[in-house]
Every structure is written in structure tokens, then in C-alpha cells.
Coordinates of C-alpha atoms and ligand atoms in Angstrom, one line a residue:
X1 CA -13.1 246.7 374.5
X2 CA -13.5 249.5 377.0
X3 CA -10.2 251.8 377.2
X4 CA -8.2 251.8 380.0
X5 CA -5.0 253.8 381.2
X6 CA -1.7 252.6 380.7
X7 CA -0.7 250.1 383.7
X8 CA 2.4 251.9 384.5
X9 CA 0.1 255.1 384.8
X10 CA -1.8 253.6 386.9
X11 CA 1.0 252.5 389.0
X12 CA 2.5 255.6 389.4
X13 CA -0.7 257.5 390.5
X14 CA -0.5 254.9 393.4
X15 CA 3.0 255.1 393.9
X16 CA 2.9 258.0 396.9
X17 CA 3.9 256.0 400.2
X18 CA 0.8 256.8 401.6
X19 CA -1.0 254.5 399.7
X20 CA 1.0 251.6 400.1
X21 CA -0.2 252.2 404.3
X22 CA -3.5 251.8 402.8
X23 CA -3.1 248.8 400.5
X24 CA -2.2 247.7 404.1
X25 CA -4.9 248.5 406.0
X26 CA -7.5 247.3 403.2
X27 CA -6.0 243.7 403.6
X28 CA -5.6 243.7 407.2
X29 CA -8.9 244.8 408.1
X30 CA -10.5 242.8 404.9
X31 CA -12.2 245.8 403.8
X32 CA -11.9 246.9 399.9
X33 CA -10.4 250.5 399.4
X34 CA -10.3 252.7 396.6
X35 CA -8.9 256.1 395.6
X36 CA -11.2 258.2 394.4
X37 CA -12.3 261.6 392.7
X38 CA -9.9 265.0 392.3
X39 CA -6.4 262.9 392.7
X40 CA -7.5 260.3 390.1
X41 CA -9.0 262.7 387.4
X42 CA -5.6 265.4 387.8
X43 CA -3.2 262.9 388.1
X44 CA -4.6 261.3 384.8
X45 CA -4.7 264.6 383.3
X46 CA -1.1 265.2 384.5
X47 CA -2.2 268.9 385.7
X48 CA 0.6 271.0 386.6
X49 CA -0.8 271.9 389.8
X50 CA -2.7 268.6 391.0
X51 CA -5.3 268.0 393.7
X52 CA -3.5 268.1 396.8
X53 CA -6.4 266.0 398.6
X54 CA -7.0 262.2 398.5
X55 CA -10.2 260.7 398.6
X56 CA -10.8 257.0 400.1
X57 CA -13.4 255.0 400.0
X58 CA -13.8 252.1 401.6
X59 CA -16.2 249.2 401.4
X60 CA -16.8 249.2 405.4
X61 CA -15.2 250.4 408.2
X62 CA -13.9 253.6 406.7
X63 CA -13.7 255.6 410.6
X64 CA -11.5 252.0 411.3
X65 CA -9.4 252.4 408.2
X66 CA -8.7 256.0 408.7
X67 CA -7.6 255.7 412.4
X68 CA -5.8 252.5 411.2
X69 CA -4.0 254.3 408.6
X70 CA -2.8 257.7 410.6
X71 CA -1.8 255.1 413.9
X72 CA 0.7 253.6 410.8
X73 CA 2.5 256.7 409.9
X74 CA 5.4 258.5 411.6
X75 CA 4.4 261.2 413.1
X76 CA 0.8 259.8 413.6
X77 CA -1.7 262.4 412.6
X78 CA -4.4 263.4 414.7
X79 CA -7.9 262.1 412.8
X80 CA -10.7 264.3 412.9
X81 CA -14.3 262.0 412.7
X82 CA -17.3 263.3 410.9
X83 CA -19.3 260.1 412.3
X84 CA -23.0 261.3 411.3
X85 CA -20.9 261.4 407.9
X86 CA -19.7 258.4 407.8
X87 CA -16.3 260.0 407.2
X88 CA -12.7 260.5 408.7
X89 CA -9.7 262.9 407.6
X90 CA -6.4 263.6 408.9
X91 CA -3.7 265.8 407.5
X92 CA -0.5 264.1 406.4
X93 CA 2.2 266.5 405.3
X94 CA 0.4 268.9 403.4
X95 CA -1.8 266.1 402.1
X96 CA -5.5 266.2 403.2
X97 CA -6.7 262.4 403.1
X98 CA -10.7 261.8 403.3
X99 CA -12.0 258.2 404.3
X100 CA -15.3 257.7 403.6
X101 CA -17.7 254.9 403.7
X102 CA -18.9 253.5 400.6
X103 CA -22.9 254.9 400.5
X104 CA -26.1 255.4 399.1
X105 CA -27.6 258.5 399.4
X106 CA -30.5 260.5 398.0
X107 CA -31.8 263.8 398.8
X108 CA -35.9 264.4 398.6
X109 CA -37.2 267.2 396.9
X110 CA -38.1 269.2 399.5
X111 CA -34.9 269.1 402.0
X112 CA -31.6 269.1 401.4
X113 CA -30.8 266.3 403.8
X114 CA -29.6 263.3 402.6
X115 CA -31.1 260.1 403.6
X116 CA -27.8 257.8 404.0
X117 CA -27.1 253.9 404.2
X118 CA -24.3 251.2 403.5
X119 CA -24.0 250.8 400.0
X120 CA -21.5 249.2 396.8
X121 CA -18.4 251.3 395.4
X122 CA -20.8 251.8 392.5
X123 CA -22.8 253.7 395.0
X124 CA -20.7 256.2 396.2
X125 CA -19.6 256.4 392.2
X126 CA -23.1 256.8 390.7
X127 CA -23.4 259.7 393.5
X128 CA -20.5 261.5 392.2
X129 CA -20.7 265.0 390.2
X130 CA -19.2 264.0 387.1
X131 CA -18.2 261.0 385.2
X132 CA -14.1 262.5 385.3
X133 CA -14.8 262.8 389.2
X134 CA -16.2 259.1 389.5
X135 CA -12.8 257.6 388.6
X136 CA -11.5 254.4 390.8
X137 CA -7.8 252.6 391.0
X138 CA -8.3 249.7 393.7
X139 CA -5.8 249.9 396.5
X140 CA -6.4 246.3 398.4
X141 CA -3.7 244.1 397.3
X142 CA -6.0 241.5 395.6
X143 CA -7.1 243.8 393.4
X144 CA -4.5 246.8 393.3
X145 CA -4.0 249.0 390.6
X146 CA -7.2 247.6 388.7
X147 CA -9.0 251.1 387.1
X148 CA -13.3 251.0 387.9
X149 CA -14.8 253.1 385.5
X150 CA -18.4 252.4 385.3
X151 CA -19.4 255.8 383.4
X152 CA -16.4 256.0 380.9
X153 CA -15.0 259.1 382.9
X154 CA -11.7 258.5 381.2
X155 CA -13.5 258.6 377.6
X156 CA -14.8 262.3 378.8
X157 CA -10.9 262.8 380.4
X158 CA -9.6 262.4 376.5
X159 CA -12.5 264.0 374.9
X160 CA -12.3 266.6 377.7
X161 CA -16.2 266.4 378.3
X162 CA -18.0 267.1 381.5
X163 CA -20.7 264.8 381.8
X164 CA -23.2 263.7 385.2
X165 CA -22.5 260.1 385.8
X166 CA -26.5 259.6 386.0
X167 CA -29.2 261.8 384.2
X168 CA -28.2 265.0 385.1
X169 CA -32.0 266.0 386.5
X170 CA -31.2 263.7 389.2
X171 CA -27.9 264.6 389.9
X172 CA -28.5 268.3 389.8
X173 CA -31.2 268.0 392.1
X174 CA -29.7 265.6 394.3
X175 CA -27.1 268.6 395.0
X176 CA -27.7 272.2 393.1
X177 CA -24.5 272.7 393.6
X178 CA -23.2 270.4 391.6
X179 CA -24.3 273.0 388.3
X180 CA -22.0 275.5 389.3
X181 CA -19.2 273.1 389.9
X182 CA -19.4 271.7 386.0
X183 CA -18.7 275.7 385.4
X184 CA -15.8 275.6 387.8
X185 CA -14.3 272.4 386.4
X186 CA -14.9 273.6 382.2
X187 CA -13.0 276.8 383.5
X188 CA -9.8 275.3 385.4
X189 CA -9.9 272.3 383.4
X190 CA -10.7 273.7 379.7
X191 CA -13.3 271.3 379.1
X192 CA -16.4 271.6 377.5
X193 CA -20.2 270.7 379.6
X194 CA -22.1 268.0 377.2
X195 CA -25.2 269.5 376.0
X196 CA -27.2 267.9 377.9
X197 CA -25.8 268.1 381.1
X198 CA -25.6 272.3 380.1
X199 CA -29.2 271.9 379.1
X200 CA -29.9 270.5 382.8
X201 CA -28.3 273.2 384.5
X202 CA -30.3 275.5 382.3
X203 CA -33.7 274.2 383.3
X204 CA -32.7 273.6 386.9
X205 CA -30.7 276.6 387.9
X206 CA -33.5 278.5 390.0
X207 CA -32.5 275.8 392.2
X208 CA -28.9 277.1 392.9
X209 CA -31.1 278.9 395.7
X210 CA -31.2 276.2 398.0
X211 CA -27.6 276.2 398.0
X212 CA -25.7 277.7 401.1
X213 CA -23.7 281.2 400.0
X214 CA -20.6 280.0 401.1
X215 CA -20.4 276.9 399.0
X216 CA -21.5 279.1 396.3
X217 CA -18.5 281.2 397.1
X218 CA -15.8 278.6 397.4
X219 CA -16.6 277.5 393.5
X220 CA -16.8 281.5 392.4
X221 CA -13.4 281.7 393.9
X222 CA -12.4 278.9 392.1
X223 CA -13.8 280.0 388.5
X224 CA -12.0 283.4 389.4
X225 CA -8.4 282.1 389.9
X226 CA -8.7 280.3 387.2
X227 CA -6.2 280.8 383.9
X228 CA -9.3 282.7 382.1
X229 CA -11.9 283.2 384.4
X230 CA -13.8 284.4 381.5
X231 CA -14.8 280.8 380.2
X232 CA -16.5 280.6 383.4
X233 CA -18.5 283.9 383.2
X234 CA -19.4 283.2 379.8
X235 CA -20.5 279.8 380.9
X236 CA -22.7 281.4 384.2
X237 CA -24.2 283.7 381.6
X238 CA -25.2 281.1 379.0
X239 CA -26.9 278.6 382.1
X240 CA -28.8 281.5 383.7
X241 CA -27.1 280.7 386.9
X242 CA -25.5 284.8 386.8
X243 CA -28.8 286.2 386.8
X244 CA -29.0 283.9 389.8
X245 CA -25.7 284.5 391.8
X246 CA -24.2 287.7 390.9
X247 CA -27.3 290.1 389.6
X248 CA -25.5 293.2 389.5
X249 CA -22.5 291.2 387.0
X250 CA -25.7 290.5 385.2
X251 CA -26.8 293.8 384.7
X252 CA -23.8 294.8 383.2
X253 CA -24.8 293.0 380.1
X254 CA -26.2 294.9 376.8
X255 CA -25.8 297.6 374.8
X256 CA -28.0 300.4 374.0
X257 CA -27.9 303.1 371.0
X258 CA -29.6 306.6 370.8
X259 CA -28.4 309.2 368.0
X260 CA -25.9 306.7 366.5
X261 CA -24.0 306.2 369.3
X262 CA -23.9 302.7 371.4
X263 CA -21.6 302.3 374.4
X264 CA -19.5 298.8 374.6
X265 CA -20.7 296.1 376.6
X266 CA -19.8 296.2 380.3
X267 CA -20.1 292.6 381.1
X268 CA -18.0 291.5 377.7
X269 CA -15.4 294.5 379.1
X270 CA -15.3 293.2 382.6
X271 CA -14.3 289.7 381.9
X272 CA -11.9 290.5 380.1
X273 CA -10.5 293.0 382.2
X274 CA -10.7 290.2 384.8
X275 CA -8.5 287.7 381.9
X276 CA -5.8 290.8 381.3
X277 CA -5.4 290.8 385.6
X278 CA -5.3 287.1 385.7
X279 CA -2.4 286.8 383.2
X280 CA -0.3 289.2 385.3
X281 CA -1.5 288.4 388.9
X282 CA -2.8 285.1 390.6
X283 CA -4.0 287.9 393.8
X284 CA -7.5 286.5 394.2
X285 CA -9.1 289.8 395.4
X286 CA -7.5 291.9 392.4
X287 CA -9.0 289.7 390.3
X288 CA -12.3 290.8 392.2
X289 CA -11.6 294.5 392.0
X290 CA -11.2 293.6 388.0
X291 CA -14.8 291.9 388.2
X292 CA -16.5 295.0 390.3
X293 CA -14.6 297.8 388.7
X294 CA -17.5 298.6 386.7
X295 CA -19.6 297.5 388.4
X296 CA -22.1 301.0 389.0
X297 CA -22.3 301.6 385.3
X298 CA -25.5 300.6 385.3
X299 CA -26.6 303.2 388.1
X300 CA -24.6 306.5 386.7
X301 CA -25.3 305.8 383.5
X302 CA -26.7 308.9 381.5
X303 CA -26.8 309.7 377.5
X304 CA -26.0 313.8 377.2
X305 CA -26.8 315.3 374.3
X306 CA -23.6 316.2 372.0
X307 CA -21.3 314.1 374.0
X308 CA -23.0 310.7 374.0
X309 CA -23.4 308.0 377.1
X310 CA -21.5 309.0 380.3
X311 CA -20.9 307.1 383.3
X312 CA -20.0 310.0 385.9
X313 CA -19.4 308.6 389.4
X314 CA -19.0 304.9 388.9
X315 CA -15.9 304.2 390.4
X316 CA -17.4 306.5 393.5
X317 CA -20.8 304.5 393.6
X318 CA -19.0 301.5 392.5
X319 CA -16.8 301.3 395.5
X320 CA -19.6 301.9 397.8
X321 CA -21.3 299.0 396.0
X322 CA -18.8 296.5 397.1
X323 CA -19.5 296.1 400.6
X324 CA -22.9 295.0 400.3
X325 CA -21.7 292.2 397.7
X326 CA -19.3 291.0 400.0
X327 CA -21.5 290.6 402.8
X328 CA -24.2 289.1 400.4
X329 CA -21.5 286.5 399.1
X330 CA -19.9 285.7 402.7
X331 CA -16.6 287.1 401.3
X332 CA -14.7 288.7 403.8
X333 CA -15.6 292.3 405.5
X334 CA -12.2 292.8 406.5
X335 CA -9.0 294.6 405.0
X336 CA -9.6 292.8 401.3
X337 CA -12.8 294.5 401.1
X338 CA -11.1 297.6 401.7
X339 CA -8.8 297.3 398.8
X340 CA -11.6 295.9 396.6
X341 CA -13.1 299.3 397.4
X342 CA -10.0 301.2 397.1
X343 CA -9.2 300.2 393.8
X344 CA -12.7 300.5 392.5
X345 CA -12.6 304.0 393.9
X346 CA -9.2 304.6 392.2
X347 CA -9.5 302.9 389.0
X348 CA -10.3 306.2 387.2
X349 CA -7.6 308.0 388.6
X350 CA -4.1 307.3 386.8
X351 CA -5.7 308.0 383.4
X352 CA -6.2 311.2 385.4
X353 CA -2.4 311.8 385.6
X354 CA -1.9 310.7 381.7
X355 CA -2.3 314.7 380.7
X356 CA 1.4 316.6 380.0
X357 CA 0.2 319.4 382.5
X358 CA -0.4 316.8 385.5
X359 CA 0.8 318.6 388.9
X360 CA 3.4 316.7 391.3
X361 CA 0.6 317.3 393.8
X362 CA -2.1 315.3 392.1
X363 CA 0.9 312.2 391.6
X364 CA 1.4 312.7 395.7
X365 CA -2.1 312.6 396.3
X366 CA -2.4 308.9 394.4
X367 CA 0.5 307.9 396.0
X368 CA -0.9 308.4 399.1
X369 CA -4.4 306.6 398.8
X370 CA -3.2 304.5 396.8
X371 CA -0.4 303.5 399.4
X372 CA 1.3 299.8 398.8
X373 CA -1.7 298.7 396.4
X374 CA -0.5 301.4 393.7
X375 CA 1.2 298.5 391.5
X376 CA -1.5 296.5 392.0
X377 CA -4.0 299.9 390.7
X378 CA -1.5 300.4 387.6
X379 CA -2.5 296.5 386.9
X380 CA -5.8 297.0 386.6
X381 CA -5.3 299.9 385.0
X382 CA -3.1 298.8 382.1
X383 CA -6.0 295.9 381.9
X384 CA -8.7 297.9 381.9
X385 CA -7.7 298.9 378.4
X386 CA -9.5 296.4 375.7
X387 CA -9.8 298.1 372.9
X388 CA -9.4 296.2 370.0
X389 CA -7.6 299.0 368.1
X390 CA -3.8 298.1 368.4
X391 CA -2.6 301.1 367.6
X392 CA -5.0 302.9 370.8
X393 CA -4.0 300.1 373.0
X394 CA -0.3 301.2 372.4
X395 CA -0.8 304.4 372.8
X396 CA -2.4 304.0 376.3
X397 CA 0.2 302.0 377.8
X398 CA 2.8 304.1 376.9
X399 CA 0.7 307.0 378.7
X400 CA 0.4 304.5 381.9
X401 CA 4.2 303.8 381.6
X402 CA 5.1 307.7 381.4
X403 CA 2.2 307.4 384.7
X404 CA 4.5 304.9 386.4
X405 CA 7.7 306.5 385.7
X406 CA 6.2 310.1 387.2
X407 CA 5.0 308.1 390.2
X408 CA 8.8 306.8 390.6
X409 CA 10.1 309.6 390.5
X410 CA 7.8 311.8 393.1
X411 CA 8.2 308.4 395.6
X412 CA 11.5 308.4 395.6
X413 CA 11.5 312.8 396.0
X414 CA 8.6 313.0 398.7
X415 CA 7.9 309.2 399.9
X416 CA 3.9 309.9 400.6
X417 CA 3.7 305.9 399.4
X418 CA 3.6 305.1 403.3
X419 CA 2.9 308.5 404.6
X420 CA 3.7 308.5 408.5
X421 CA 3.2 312.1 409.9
X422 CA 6.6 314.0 410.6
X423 CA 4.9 315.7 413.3
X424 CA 2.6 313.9 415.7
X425 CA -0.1 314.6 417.9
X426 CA 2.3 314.2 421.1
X427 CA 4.6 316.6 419.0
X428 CA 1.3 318.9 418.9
X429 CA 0.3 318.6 422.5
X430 CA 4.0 319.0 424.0
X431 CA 4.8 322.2 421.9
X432 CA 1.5 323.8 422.8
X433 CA 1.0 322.7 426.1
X434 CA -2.2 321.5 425.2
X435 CA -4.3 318.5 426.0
X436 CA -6.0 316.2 423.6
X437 CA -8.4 318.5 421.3
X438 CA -10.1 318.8 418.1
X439 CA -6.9 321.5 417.3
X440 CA -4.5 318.6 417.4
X441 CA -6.5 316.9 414.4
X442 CA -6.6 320.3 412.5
X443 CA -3.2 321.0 412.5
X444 CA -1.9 317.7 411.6
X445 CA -4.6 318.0 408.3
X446 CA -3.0 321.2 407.9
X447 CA 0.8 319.6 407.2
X448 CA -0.1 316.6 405.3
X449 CA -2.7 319.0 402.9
X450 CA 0.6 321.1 402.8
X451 CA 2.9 318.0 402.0
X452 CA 0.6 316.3 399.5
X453 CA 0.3 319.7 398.1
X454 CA 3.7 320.6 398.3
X455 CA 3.8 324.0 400.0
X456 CA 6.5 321.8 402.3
X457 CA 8.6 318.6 402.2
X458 CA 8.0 315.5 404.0
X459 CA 10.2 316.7 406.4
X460 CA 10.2 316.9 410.4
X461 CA 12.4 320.5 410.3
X462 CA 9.8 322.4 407.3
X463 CA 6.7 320.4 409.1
X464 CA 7.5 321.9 412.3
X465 CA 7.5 325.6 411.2
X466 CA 4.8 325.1 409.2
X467 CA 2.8 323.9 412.7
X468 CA 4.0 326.9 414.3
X469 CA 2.6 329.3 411.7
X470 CA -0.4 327.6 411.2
X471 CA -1.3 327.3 415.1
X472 CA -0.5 330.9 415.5
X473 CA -3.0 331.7 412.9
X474 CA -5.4 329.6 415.4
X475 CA -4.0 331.7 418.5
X476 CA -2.0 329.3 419.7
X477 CA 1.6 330.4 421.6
X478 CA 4.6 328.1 422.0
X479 CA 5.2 326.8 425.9
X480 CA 7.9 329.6 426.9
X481 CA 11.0 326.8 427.9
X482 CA 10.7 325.0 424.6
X483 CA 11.6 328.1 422.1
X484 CA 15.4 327.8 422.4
X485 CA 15.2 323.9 422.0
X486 CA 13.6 323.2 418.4
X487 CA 14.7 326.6 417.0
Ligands
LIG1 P1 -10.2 270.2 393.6 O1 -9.8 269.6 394.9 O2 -9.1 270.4 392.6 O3 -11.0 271.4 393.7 P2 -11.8 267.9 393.4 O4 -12.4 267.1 392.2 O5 -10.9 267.1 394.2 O6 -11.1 269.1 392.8 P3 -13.4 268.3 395.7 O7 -14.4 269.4 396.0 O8 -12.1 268.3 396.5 O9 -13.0 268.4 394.2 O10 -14.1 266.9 395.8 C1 -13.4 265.7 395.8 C2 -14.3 264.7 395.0 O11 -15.5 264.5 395.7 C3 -14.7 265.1 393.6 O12 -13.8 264.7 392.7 C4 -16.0 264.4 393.5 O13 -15.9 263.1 393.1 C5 -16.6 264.4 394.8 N1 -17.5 265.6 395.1 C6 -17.2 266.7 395.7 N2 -18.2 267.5 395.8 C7 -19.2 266.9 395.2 C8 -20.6 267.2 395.1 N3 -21.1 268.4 395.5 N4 -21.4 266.3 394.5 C9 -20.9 265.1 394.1 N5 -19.6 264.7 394.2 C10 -18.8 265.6 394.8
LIG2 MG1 -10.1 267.9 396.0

């Protein structure tokens, strides 16, 4: 006899009062309903962090049942109708709740668009992505509660399998997509891709190309927050699909030798540079400056004689490689680009201040790129160390935590973390009688080089003489009736 979840479980996946407005619905329009997918699967799993979307189907009238539904609740939400689709949503206190119509669908070969008509709840099953994915609990109250499992998804739930619900040829090429989406699921989930459903993606992953970037993108994102992102990468790599979707992760990959000497393996170091940030930080685009730290090894990388393999300007090159990834992977082009580039700019640069002789100058100068993202930078820092010699590892992050204490200590004397500019340009203008000039930008280079370099103090009174002297040097006089006033 086929295995089936406990009745109380299956009761208390249910038991949300939005359901019972469906049960409902179901008998009052005569339609059969089921719930579906995500909700099912992690509330079987009992995940910490569940789906926070439910997925309907309904055998008929699924625009009807959705409008039917959100007209029942208090407040009514406002439903949004996808009718070439098929489909309906509406939001319902945080909840996102997706009605679609029972269907069958398949793709051609050549196109990507579906042809669609009326179909069983087998259908819409059998055109599911995985077998844990496929999982039904019946909702109309003839039937409510009953489990519908026609590709023993919960077998694959307990065995933690990930497994196409047909042969996975045809589902893969119904939906390329679908093959990077077993990758994300194996990552968040910890499960492991049946052989030869991993075999499938293997053969069919040139086909990931049809796919549109941003979906691409949403599963990356998904495989990146993940506990260990690494299971994922490792996963991509093994499938082909990296080579595919991130080439330049790929090239990371490999070692080479000359004279003896072999340099570590960027793509092993990366992702695990990208698991060390992900156990201290759930910051999405951290977890990306981790990934694309690296990432212009490949480009500097030289062997010199009688010092061995070098990698001179890769966290230069490396940050200018970041905005052409982005834009190739739809990510954003805004301010998290930015601090992806920042902190592949600066990754090098607090092993720079590890040395007993480092200046207070070189500290301000950090703290001043590095602005509110220093802690952040010290993260990936402390992470980018993965040797495997304990005794080195220790050694380094003492070296980062005397590094932290120095950049304490020269915050709290000189506060360059947010530097705002004691004197301004108005300040500039005003005292000179000037107007707006390329000598107003010199002079307030001139104080902050003399802050960060410590010839001065952040400080309005030592800034101001220091513009005097310096603009004198430039020819510039003081306005006669402003002498007495600032002293
Ligand atoms: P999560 O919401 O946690 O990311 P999920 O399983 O709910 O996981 P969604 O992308 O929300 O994933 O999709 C909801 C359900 O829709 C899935 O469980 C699956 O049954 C189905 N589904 C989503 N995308 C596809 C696809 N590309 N091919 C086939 N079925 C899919
Ligand atoms: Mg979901």
C-alpha cells in the first residue's frame, strides 16, 4: 500500500482560515479545488521558513473561484487576472494566493509558447517540475483532506530525492528552466537530483539559452541565499549549466603547475568563501561580492620566476568586471552594484593594514572608501581565509581582529567613516569672494588629502586655516570685512 501522510498532518496543513473560504467556494460553485505545489512540499517538510505562497487549482472556473474567494474575506482583496493564463492572484495578508485552472499544456520544440487547454488535476500535476512540487491535499468538502500523489512525491519528500514527475527529457524541454530549479531546490532543500534526472540536465543544458535572464536570475538568487550556496555551485558545475550561465565563475576553475609550484583553485576558494559569508550574513549582494571577489584572477594572472604565480590587480580589474555581469544577468545597475564593486575593489586592502608599521593614514584612508560597508569588507575578509592549516587560519584572524580594533580606534579619534567636509564649497566661495570654479574643487581635495593624511584634524577651526594657507599658495586673498570674524 502506497504511503500516505499522517491525517492530522494533513489537517493541519489545511487548517489556515483561508482555506476553509475555499473548501467554501469549491462546494458552492461545484468546482473541485486543490492546494498545490511549494505550501504542500514545505509544510510536509516542516521548513523553518515555509513557502509563504499558496497555489490553487481548480477543476473549472479558477478566475470565478478566485474572485469568489477574495469577495469572502474581510478586507476583500483586490484580484489581479492573468486571463490568457488562465490564472488569478490576490494578496491576503502577506499571503500570495494563485488560482489557476486545471490544464494541459505543452511547449513545441521550436517556441517557447505553450499551447494550453482544459484539462484533469492529473494534468496540471504531470506538468509540474518535480515529483515533491506535484503534491495535492483536496479542499472541496466531499473530498477534503484526501492526499493525490500520482508520482510518489512524498516517497522522494522522505528519501529527499528530486525527481521530474515525467521523463525528465520532456519535462526539461517543456521548460529549460526547470534544470536550474532542481539545482535551487537540492541547495535550499538539501536534497539530492536522481541520476537520471541529473543525467537529463546534463544532456539538455545548452538549452538553458532559451530561457529569459531574469528567470535565470531569480533561481541564482535563490541558490545564493541559500544555507551553503556551495551545493549549488558544485551542482551547476557537475550539469554543465555554469559554463552556460556564469562563464567567467567557470573560468575560475583548475589549477596549473610550473617549477613545482601550483596555485589553489579559484572556483573551489570562491564558494567557499561565498559558504564562510553566508554563515555570518543573509545580505544577498555580499554574498555576491564573495562570489566575484576573485573573479579577474584569470586575467592578471602571471607565473614570475623565483616568486611563483601572482595575481597583481585583480581586485582592481575585478571590480571593473562587475558591472558588465550585472547588466548581463539583469541584476541591478544601481547602488548594490556599487558596493559589489567596492568591496571587490577593497577586498585586498585590510590584509594591507595587518603589518605592525601600518600608518593611521592608511587606516583613515579605508575608513573612508570603505564608509558604512567596512563591517561588511572585514566579513569577507575574515572569509576569504580558507586555508586548511588551522594553525594559519588562526593566525590570520587574530591579524584582522588587531585590523578591526585599529580601525575602532582611528573612527572614534578622526570619524572619516562618513566623511562630510568641515569646510564647504559655499565656505570656499564666501571667504574668497569667488564664484563657482575649478579652485573650489582643489581646495576642498587639498583638506580632506590633509585630513585622511593627517597633517589636520577633522575639524572646522584646523580646516579653515589650512584653506587659508593653501589658497594663499594659489594667490588667493581673504574678502577684507571677513578677517576679524573667523580669526
Ligand atoms: P518557493 O516559493 O519556496 O520558491 P515553490 O515550490 O513554491 O518554492 P514557486 O516558484 O513558487 O516554487 O512555484 C510554485 C509551484 O509551481 C511549484 O511548487 C511547482 O509545482 C510549480 N512550478 C513553478 N515553476 C515551475 C516550472 N517552471 N515548471 C513546472 N512547475 C513549476
Ligand atoms: Mg512558491
Amino acid at each position: 500500500m502506497k504511503d500516505k501522510p499522517d491525517k492530522k498532518i494533513l489537517e493541519k496543513c489545511i487548517a489556515h482560515p483561508l482555506f476553509r473560504v475555499i473548501s467554501g467556494v469549491s462546494s458552492d460553485l461545484s468546482v473541485p479545488a486543490y492546494v498545490v505545489g511549494g505550501y504542500v512540499r514545505d509544510c510536509l517538510l516542516g521548513r523553518d521558513n515555509p513557502s509563504q505562497d499558496i497555489d490553487i487549482v481548480v477543476l473549472g472556473k479558477g478566475i470565478e473561484a478566485a474572485r469568489e474567494t477574495a469577495r469572502r474575506l474581510k478586507p476583500s482583496p483586490r484580484v489581479s487576472v492573468f486571463k490568457n493564463f488562465g490564472t488569478a492572484m490576490f494578496r491576503y495578508k502577506d499571503i500570495e494566493v494563485d488560482f489557476v485552472g486545471a490544464r494541459r499544456e505543452s511547449y513545441r520544440q521550436d517556441s517557447r509558447k505553450p499551447v494550453v487547454e482544459d484539462g484533469t488535476l492529473e494534468d496540471d500535476q504531470k506538468r509540474r517540475d518535480f515529483t515533491i512540487n506535484a503534491l495535492a491535499i483536496a479542499l472541496h468538502p466531499d473530498e477534503h483532506g484526501t492526499f493525490i500523489d500520482p508520482f510518489d512525491g512524498l516517497e522522494d519528500l522522505r528519501k529527499k530525492i528530486i525527481r521530474t514527475p515525467l521523463d525528465p527529457k520532456v519535462t526539461f524541454s517543456d521548460d529549460p528552466l526547470r534544470m536550474l530549479r532542481a539545482i535551487r531546490f537540492a541547495t535550499q532543500l538539501d536534497f539530492r537530483i536522481e541520476e537520471e534526472t541529473f543525467r537529463a540536465i546534463y544532456r539538455n543544458r545548452r538549452r538553458i539559452r532559451i530561457v529569459s535572464m531574469e528567470r535565470i536570475t531569480t533561481e541564482l538568487n535563490k541558490i545564493m541565499l541559500a544555507p551553503r550556496p556551495s551545493t549549488g555551485f558544485l551542482l551547476l558545475d557537475r550539469s554543465g549549466l555554469l559554463e552556460e550561465i556564469l562563464p567567467e565563475i567557470h573560468a575560475l576553475k583548475g589549477i596549473e603547475k610550473r617549477k613545482g609550484m601550483a596555485h589553489k583553485d579559484v572556483f573551489l576558494h570562491t564558494i567557499q568563501v561565498l559558504d564562510n559569508v553566508a554563515k555570518k550574513s543573509d545580505n544577498l549582494w555580499l554574498r555576491w561580492a564573495a562570489l566575484l571577489h576573485d573573479i579577474a584572477k584569470p586575467a592578471t594572472k602571471k607565473f614570475v620566476e623565483g616568486q611563483g604565480w601572482t595575481f597583481h590587480g585583480h581586485d582592481f580589474l575585478g571590480s571593473k568586471m562587475v558591472p558588465r555581469i550585472f547588466r548581463r544577468l539583469k541584476l541591478p545597475m544601481n547602488e548594490k552594484m556599487k558596493y559589489v564593486q567596492k568591496l571587490v575593489a577593497l577586498h585586498l586592502r585590510p590584509i594591507a593594514l595587518t603589518t605592525n608599521e601600518v600608518s593611521d593614514s592608511a587606516v583613515r584612508r579605508l575608513l573612508f572608501e570603505a564608509g558604512d560597508d567596512i563591517e561588511d569588507l572585514m566579513l569577507l575578509c575574515e572569509a576569504d581565509i580558507t586555508s586548511k592549516n588551522e594553525k594559519k587560519v588562526k593566525k590570520h584572524l587574530e591579524n584582522f581582529r588587531v585590523v578591526r580594533e585599529k580601525l575602532k580606534t582611528i573612527e572614534e579619534k578622526d570619524a572619516v567613516r562618513n566623511f562630510q567636509p568641515p569646510v564647504t564649497g559655499e565656505d570656499i566661495m564666501q571667504t574668497f569672494d569667488i564664484p563657482p570654479s575649478r579652485t573650489i574643487g582643489i581646495l576642498k581635495e587639498a583638506i580632506k588629502e590633509a585630513i585622511l593624511e593627517g597633517t589636520i584634524h577633522n575639524d572646522r577651526q584646523e580646516a579653515y586655516q589650512y584653506m587659508i594657507e593653501q589658497a594663499k599658495k594659489l594667490g588667493l586673498e581673504v574678502k577684507k570685512n571677513l578677517i576679524k570674524e573667523e580669526g
